[in-house]
Coordinates of C-alpha atoms and ligand atoms in Angstrom, one line a residue:
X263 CA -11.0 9.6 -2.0
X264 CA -7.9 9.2 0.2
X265 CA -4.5 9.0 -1.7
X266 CA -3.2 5.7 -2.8
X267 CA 0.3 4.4 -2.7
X268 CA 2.5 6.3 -5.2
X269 CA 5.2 3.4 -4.5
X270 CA 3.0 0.9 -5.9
X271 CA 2.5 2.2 -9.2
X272 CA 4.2 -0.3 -11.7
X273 CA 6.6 1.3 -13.3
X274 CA 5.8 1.9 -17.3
X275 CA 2.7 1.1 -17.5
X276 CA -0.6 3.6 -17.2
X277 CA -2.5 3.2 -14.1
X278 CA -6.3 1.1 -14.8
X279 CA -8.5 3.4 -15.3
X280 CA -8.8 7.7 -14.8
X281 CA -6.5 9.1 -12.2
X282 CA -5.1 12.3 -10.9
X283 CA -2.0 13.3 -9.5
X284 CA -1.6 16.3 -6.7
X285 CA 0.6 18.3 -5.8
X286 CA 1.7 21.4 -4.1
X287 CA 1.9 23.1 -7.4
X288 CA 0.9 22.8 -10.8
X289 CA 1.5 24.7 -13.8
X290 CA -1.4 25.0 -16.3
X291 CA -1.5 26.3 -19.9
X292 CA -4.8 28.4 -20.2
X293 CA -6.3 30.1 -23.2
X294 CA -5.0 33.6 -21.5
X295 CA -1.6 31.9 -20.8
X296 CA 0.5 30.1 -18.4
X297 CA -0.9 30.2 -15.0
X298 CA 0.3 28.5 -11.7
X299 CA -2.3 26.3 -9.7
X300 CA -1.5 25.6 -6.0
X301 CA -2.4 22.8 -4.8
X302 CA -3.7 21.6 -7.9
X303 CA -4.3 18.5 -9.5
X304 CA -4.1 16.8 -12.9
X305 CA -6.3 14.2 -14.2
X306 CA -4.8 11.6 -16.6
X307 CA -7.2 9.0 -18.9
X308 CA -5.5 7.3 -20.9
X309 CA -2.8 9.4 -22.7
X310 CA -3.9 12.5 -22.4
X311 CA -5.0 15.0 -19.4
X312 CA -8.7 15.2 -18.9
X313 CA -8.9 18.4 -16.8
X314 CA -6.6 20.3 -14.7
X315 CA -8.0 22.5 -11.5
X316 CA -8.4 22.0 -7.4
X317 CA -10.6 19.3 -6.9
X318 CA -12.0 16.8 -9.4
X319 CA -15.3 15.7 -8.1
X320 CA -15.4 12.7 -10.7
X321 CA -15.0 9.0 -10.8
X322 CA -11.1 8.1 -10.1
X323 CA -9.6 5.1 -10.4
X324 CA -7.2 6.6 -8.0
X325 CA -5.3 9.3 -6.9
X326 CA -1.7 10.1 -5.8
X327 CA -0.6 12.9 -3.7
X328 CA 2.9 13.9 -4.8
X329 CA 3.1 16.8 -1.6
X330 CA 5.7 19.6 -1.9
X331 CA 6.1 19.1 -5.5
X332 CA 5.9 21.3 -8.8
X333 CA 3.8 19.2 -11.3
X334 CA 4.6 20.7 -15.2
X335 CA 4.7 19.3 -18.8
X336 CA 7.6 17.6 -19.8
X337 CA 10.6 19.0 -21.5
X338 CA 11.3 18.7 -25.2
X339 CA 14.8 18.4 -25.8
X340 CA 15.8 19.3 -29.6
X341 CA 19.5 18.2 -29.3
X342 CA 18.8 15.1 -26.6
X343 CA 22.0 13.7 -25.6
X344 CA 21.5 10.6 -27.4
X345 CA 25.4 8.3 -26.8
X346 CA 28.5 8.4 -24.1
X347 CA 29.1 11.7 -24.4
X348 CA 32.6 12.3 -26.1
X349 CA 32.9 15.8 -25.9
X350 CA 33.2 15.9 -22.6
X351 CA 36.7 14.6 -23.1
X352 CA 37.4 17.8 -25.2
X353 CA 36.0 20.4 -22.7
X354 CA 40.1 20.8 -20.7
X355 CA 41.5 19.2 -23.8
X356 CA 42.0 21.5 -26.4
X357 CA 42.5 21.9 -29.3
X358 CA 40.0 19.3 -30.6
X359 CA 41.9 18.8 -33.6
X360 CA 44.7 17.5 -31.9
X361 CA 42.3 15.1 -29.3
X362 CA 40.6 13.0 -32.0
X363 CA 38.0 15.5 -33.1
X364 CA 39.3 15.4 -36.9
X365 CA 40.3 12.6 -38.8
X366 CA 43.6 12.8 -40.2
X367 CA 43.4 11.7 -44.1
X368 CA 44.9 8.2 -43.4
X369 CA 42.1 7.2 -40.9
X370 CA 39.3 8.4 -42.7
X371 CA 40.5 6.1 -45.9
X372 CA 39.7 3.4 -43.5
X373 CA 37.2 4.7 -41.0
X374 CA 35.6 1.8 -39.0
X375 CA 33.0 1.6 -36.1
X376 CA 34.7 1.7 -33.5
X377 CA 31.6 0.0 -31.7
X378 CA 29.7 -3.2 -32.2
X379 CA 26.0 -3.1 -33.2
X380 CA 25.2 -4.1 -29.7
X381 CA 27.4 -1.4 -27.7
X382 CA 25.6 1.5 -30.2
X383 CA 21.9 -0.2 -29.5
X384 CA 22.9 -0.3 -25.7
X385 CA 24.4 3.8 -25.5
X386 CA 21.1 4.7 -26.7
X387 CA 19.2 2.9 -24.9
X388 CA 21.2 4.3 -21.8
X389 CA 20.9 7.7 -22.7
X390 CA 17.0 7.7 -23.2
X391 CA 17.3 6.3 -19.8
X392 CA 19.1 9.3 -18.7
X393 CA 17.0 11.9 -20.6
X394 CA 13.8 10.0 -18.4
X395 CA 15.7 10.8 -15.4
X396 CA 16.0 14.4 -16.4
X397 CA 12.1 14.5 -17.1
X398 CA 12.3 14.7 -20.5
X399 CA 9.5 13.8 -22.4
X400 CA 10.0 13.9 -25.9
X401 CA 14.0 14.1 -27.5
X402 CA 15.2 14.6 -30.8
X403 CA 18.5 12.3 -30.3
X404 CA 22.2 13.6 -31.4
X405 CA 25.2 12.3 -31.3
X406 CA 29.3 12.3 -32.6
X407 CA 29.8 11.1 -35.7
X408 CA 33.5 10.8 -34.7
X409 CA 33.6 7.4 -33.7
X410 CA 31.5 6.3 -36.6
X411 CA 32.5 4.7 -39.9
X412 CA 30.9 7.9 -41.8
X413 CA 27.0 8.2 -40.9
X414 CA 24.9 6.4 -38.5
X415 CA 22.9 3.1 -39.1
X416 CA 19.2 2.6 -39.6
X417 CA 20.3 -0.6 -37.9
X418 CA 20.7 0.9 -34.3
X419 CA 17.8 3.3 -34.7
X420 CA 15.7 0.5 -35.3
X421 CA 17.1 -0.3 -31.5
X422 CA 16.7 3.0 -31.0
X423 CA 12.9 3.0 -31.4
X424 CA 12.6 0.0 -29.8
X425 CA 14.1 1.2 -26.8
X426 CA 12.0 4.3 -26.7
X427 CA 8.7 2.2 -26.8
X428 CA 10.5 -0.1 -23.5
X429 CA 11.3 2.9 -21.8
X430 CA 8.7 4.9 -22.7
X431 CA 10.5 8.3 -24.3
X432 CA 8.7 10.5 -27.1
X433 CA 10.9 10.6 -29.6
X434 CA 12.0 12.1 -33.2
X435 CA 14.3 9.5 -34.8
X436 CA 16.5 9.9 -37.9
X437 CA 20.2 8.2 -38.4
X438 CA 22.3 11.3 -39.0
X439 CA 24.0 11.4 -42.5
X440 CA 26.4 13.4 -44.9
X441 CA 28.2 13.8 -47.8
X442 CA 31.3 14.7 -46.4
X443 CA 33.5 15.7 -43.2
X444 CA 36.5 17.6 -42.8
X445 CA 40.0 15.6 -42.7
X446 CA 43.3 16.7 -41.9
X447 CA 46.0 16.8 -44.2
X448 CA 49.8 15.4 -43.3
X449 CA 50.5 19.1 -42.2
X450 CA 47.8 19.1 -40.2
X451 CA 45.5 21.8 -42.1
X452 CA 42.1 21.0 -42.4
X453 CA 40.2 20.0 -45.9
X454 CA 36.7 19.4 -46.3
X455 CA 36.4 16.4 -48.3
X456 CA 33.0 15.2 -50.3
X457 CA 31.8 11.5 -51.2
X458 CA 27.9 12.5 -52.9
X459 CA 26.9 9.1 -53.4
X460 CA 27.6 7.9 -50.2
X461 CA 25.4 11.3 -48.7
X462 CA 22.3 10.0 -51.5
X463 CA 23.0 6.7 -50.2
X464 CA 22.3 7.7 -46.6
X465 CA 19.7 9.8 -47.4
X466 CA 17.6 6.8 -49.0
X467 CA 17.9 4.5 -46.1
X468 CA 16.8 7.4 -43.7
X469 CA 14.3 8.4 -45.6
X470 CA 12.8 4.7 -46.1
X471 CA 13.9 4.1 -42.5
X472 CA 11.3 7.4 -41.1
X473 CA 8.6 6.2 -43.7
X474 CA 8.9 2.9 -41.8
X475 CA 8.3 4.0 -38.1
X476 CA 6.8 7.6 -38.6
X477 CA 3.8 7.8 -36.3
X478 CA 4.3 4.1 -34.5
X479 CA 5.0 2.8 -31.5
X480 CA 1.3 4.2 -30.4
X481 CA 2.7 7.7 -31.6
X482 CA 5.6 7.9 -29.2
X483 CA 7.9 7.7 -32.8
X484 CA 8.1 9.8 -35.1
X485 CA 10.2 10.2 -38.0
X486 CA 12.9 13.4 -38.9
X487 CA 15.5 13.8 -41.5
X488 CA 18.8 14.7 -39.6
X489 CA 21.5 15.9 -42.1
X490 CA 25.0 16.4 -39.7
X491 CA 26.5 19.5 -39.7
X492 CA 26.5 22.1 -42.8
X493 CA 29.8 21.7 -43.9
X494 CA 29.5 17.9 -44.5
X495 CA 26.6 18.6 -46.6
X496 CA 26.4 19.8 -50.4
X497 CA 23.2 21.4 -52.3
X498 CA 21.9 18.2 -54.0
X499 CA 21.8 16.5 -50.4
X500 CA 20.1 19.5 -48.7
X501 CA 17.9 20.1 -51.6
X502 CA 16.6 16.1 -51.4
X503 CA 16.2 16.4 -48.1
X504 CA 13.7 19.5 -47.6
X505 CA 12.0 18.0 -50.6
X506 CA 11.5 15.1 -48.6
X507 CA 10.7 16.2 -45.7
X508 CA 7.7 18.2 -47.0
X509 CA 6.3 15.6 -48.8
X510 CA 6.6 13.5 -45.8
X511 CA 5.7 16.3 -43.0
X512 CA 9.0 15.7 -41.2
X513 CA 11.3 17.6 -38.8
X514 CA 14.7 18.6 -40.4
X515 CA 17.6 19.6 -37.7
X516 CA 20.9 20.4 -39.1
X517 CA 23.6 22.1 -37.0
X518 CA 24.7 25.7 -38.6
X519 CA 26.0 28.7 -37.8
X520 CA 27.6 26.7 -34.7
X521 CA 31.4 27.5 -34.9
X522 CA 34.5 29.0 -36.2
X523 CA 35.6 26.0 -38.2
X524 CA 32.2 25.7 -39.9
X525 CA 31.9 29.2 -41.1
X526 CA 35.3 29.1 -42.3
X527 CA 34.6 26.5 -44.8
X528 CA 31.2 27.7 -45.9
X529 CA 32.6 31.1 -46.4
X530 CA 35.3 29.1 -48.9
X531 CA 32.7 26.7 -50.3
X532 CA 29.8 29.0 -50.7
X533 CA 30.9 32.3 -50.3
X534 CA 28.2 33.3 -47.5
X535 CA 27.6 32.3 -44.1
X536 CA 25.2 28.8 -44.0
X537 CA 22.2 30.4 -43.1
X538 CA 22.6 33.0 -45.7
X539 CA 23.1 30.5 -48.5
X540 CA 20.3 28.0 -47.1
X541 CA 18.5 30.7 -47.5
X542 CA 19.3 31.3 -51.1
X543 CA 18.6 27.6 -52.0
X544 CA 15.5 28.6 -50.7
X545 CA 15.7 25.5 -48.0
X546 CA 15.1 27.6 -44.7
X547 CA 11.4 26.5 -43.1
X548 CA 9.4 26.5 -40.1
X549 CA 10.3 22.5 -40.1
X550 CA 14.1 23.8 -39.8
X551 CA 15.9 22.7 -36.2
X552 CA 19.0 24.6 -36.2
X553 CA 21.3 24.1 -33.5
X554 CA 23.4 26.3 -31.7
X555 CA 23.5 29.5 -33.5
X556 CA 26.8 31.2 -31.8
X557 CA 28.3 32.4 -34.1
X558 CA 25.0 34.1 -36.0
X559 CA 25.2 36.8 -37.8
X560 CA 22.4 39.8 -37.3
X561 CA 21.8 38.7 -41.0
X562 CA 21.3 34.8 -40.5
X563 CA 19.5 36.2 -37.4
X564 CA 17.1 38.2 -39.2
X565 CA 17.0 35.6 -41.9
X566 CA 15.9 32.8 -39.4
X567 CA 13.1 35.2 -38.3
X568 CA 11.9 36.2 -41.7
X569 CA 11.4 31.8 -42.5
X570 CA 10.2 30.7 -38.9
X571 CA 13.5 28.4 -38.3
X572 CA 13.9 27.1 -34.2
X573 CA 17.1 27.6 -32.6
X574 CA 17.7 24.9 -30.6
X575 CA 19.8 26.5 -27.4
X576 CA 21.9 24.3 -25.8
X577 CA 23.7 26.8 -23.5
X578 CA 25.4 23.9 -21.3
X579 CA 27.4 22.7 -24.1
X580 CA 28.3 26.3 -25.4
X581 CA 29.3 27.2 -22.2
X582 CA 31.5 24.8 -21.9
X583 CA 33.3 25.6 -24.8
X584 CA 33.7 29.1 -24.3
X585 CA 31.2 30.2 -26.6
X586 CA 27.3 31.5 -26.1
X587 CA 24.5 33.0 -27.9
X588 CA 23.9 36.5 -28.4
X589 CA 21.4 36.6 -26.9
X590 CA 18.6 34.4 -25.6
X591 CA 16.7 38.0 -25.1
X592 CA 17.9 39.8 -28.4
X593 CA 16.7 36.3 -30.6
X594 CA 13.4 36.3 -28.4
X595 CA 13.1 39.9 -29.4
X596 CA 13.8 39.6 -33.1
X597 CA 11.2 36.9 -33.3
X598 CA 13.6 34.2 -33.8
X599 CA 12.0 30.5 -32.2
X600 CA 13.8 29.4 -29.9
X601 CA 13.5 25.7 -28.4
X602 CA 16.0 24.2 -25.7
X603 CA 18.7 21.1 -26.3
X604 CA 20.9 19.3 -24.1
X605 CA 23.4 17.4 -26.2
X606 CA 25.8 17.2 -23.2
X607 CA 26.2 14.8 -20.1
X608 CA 24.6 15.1 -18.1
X609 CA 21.6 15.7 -20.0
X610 CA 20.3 17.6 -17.2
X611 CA 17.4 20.3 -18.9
X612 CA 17.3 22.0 -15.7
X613 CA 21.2 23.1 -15.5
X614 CA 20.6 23.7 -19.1
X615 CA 18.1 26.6 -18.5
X616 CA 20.3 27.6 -15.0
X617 CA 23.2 28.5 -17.1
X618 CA 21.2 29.5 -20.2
X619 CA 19.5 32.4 -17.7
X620 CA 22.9 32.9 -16.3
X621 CA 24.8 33.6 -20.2
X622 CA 21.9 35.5 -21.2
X623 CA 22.6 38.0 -18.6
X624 CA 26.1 38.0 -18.7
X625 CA 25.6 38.6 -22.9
X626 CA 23.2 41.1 -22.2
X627 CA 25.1 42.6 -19.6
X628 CA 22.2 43.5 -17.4
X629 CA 20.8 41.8 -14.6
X630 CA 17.3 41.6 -15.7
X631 CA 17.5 40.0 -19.1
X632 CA 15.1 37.0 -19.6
X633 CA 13.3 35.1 -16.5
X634 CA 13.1 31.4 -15.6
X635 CA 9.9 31.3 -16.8
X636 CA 10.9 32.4 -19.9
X637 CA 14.0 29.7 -20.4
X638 CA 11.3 26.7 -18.9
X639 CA 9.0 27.8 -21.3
X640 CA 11.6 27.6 -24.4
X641 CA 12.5 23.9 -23.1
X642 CA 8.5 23.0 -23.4
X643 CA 6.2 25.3 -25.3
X644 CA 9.4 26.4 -27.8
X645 CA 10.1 22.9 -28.4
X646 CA 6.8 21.3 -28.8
X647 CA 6.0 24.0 -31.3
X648 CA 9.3 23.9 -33.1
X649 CA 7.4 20.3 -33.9
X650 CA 4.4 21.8 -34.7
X651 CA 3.0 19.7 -31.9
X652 CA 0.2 22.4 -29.8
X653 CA -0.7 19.1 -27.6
X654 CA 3.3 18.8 -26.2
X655 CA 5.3 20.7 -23.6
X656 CA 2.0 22.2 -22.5
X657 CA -0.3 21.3 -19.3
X658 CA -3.8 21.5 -20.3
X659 CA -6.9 19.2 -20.5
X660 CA -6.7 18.0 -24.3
X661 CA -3.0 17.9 -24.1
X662 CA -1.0 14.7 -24.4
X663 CA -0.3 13.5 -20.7
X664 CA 3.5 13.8 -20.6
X665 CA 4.5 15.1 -17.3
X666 CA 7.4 15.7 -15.1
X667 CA 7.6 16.2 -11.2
X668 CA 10.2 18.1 -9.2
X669 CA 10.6 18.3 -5.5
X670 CA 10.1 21.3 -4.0
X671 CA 11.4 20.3 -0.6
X672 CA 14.9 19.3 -2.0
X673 CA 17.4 19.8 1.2
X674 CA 19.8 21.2 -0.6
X675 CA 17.6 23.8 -2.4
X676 CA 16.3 25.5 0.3
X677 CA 14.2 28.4 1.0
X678 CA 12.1 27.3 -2.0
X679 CA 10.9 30.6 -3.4
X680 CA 8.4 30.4 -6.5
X681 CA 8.2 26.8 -8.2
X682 CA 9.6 28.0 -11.2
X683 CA 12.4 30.4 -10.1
X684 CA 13.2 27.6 -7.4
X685 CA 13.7 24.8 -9.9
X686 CA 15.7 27.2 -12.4
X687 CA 18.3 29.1 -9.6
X688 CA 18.7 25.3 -8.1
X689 CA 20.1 24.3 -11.6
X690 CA 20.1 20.4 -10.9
X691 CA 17.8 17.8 -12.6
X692 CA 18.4 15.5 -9.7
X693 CA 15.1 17.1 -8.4
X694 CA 13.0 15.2 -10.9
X695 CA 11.0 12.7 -8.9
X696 CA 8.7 11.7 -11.6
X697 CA 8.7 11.6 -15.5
X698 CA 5.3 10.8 -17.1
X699 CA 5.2 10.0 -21.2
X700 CA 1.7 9.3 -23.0
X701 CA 0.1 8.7 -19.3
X702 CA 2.7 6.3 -18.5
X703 CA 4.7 6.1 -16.1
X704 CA 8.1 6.2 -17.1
X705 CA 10.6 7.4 -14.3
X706 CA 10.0 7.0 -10.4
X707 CA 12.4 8.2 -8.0
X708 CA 15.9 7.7 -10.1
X709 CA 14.2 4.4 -11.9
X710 CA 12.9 3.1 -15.7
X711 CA 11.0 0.5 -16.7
X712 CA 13.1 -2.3 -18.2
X713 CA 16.4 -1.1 -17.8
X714 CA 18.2 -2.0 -14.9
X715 CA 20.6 1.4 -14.3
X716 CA 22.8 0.4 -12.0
X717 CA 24.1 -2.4 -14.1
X718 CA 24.1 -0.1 -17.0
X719 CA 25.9 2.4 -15.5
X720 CA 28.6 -0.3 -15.1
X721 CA 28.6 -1.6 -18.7
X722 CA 28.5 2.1 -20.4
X723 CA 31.8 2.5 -18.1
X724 CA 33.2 -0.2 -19.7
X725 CA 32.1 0.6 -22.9
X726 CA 33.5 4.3 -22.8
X727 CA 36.4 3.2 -21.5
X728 CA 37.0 0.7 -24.5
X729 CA 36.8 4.1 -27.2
X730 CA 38.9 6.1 -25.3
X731 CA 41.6 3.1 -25.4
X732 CA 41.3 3.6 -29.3
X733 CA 41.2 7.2 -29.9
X734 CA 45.3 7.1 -30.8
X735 CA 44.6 5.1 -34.1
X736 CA 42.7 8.4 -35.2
X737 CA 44.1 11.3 -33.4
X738 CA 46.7 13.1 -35.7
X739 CA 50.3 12.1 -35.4
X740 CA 48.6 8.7 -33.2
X741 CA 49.9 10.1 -29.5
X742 CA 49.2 7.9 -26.5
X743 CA 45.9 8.4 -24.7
X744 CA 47.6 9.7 -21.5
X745 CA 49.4 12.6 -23.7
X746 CA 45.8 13.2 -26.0
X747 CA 43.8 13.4 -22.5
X748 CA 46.6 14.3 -19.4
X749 CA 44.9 13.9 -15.9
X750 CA 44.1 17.2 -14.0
X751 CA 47.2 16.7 -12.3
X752 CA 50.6 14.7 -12.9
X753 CA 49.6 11.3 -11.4
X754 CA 51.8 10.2 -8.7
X755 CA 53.6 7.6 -9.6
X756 CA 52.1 4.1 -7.3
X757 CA 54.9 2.7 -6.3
X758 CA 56.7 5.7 -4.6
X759 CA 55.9 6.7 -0.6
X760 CA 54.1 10.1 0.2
X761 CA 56.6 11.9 2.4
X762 CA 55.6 14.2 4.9
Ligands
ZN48 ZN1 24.5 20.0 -31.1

């Protein structure tokens, strides 16, 4: 059989029928290990890959050649950009405190939303859009509670999983909550502050919310319990959630050990780092998703080990604020898990792993430290097993047919070396010609199913640009937005003449 028309493949929707898709290479999960197939090809029925080898000598429906093309399983992304990315604002506008990163006392007595229903539905919808485009297959969602009235709403996860069965994303889904934040006092000194009823509240609603749409949408959504950061959250909460979440098999991610501020206040509150005193409430699991892990002890390291808890790297976002992990290669070697998250625009997995490589070695101060095969296997096999999910971020017959497809004969990335090592040193997502979720086709060459991007791109302008216009009313001591976020460079004034 001849190839058919790759072009004419509706966009998410499975192809009729058993079908296979070539290309130059292929990488394949074998009982042995990871192998790479050349010229390979991968046979899809239904939602899952039927076989994976040279040339099927079966009955196709049809068949699409995808040429000089690397042909691998989707990422999972444990920290998935999930909003309009706020703290990109914050990366040459420091300190946070003082650009709307902590409430001031004042605002948080009368917090608000700063957007509608509608604008929070539509950001995450855009950003599942984005993750697609990135190949990403299957995303635990994150994002800022600073814009928020306190937690987030079942409301727009409901929209949430709705947009993830249009688009066609895998996805973990749980509105973030917590029993308190940190405020800052009229001096300007920060004070964690606690409302436990509020926390319980949340925790009910998310709890009935994952019961609700665990396993639907044809098993593209699941359910997880997704306490915010440590320090927002006491005992009780954390204690009501594991107990949850192992009576209902569900994912828990909650961000720890992740920064100065953080450990400050645990130290006060609890006397011990977070990890430490997780684990002396006895609350640290294999079903534990901690992001980011910088500022880990060798203790909460060890610890971490000892109780099977994923880190989920997301060396992008560290890296941009100054900070990194120490190391990729010491935590691999300790026998800490370690999955991959992007929670950063762009939501680009593959400049993830680029600078993830690139810190590693740095931290490690050798040149040899940790491959690109080993950060692209952390952003599938890590992942998927952080979930406990053996038939994700893997190629192999059996496993579920999520896919992505990169160009190997990018212009820009040129010689190609090995797939793997090519996609990795080129360090740009925009390679990603195909994204594949449950045998569907969800991305094609820069476009989703049921979301028109251009025009979205437009209205999450918009949108973005409407926040940042309100970020005074909560930034300590209210200055303007053109003193809390300055342009690179003085703007010249538009009514005065360039002279020569
Ligand atoms: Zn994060």
């Amino acid at each position: 059989m001849t190839g058919s028309p790759w072009k004419e493949l509706a966009l998410g929707q499975r192809p009729p029928g058993r079908w296979a898709l070539r290309a130059r290479f292929v990488v394949v999960d074998l009982p042995q290990g990871r192998r790479l197939l050349e010229n390979g090809e991968v046979v899809i029925d239904h939602d899952r890959v039927l076989w994976v080898g040279h040339d099927f000598d079966g009955d196709l429906a049809a068949r699409y050649d995808m040429g000089e093309a690397l042909i691998g399983p989707g990422f999972v992304d444990l920290d998935a950009l999930s909003d309009l990315d706020t703290t990109v604002l914050a990366m040459d506008n420091q300190p946070g405190w003082k650009k709307g990163r902590v409430w001031p006392s004042a605002y948080a007595a009368r917090a608000y939303e700063m957007y509608s229903p509608e604008e929070l539905a539509f950001q995450k919808r855009y950003a599942f859009a984005q993750l697609l485009l990135n190949g990403i297959t299957s995303a635990l969602p994150i994002a800022s509670l600073f814009y928020r009235a306190w937690g987030e709403t079942v409301a727009e996860f409901e929209a949430a999983a709705s947009a993830a069965e249009d688009l066609g994303l895998r996805v973990w889904l749980g509105p973030a909550y917590r029993s308190g934040g940190v405020v800052l006092d009229d001096a300007g000194v920060m004070q964690p502050v606690f409302d436990e009823p509020r926390g319980f509240a949340e925790l009910a609603a998310a709890v009935d919310f994952a019961r609700r749409i665990h396993r639907s949408a044809g098993g593209l959504v699941s359910g997880m319990l997704a306490p915010d950061r440590v320090e927002t959250c006491t005992e009780a909460l954390l204690r009501r959630t594991c107990a949850q979440a192992d009576e209902m098999d569900l994912p828990v991610r909650l961000h720890m050990a992740q920064g100065d501020m953080e450990r400050q206040i645990v130290q006060h509150l609890h006397g011990t780092t977070a990890p430490v005193w997780l684990d002396q409430l006895g609350l640290l699991s294999s079903r534990l998703i901690a992001p980011h892990a910088t500022v880990a002890t060798d203790e909460d390291l060890v610890r971490y080990a000892e109780n099977g808890v994923t880190v989920a790297h997301c060396p992008l976002v560290s890296a941009r604020h100054g900070s990194v992990l120490k190391s990729f290669s010491r935590l691999k070697a300790m026998g800490v898990r370690l999955g991959m998250g992007t929670d950063t625009a762009p939501p680009d997995m593959v400049l993830n792993m680029a600078v993830g490589l690139m810190a590693n070695r740095i931290a490690e101060g050798r040149g040899d430290a940790a491959s690109a095969a080993e950060f692209y296997d952390a952003a599938t096999i890590g992942g998927a097993d952080a979930l406990n999910r053996t038939d994700l971020g893997r190629l192999s017959p059996g496993s579920k047919a999520d896919l992505a497809v990169f160009d190997m004969g990018d212009r820009m990335i040129a010689p190609r070396i090995d797939p793997i090592q090519t996609l990795v040193y080129g360090a740009t997502g925009r390679v990603t010609r195909a994204t594949i979720v449950d045998g569907r086709l969800s991305m094609r060459d820069g476009e989703v199913a049921n979301l028109d991007l251009k025009a979205a791109r437009t209205q999450a302008q918009a949108q973005f640009e409407g926040l940042i216009a309100r970020y005074p009313e909560r930034t300590f001591g209210h200055p303007a937005v053109e003193t809390i976020f300055p342009p690179s460079y003085p703007l010249h004034p538009s009514n005065s003449e360039i002279l020569p």
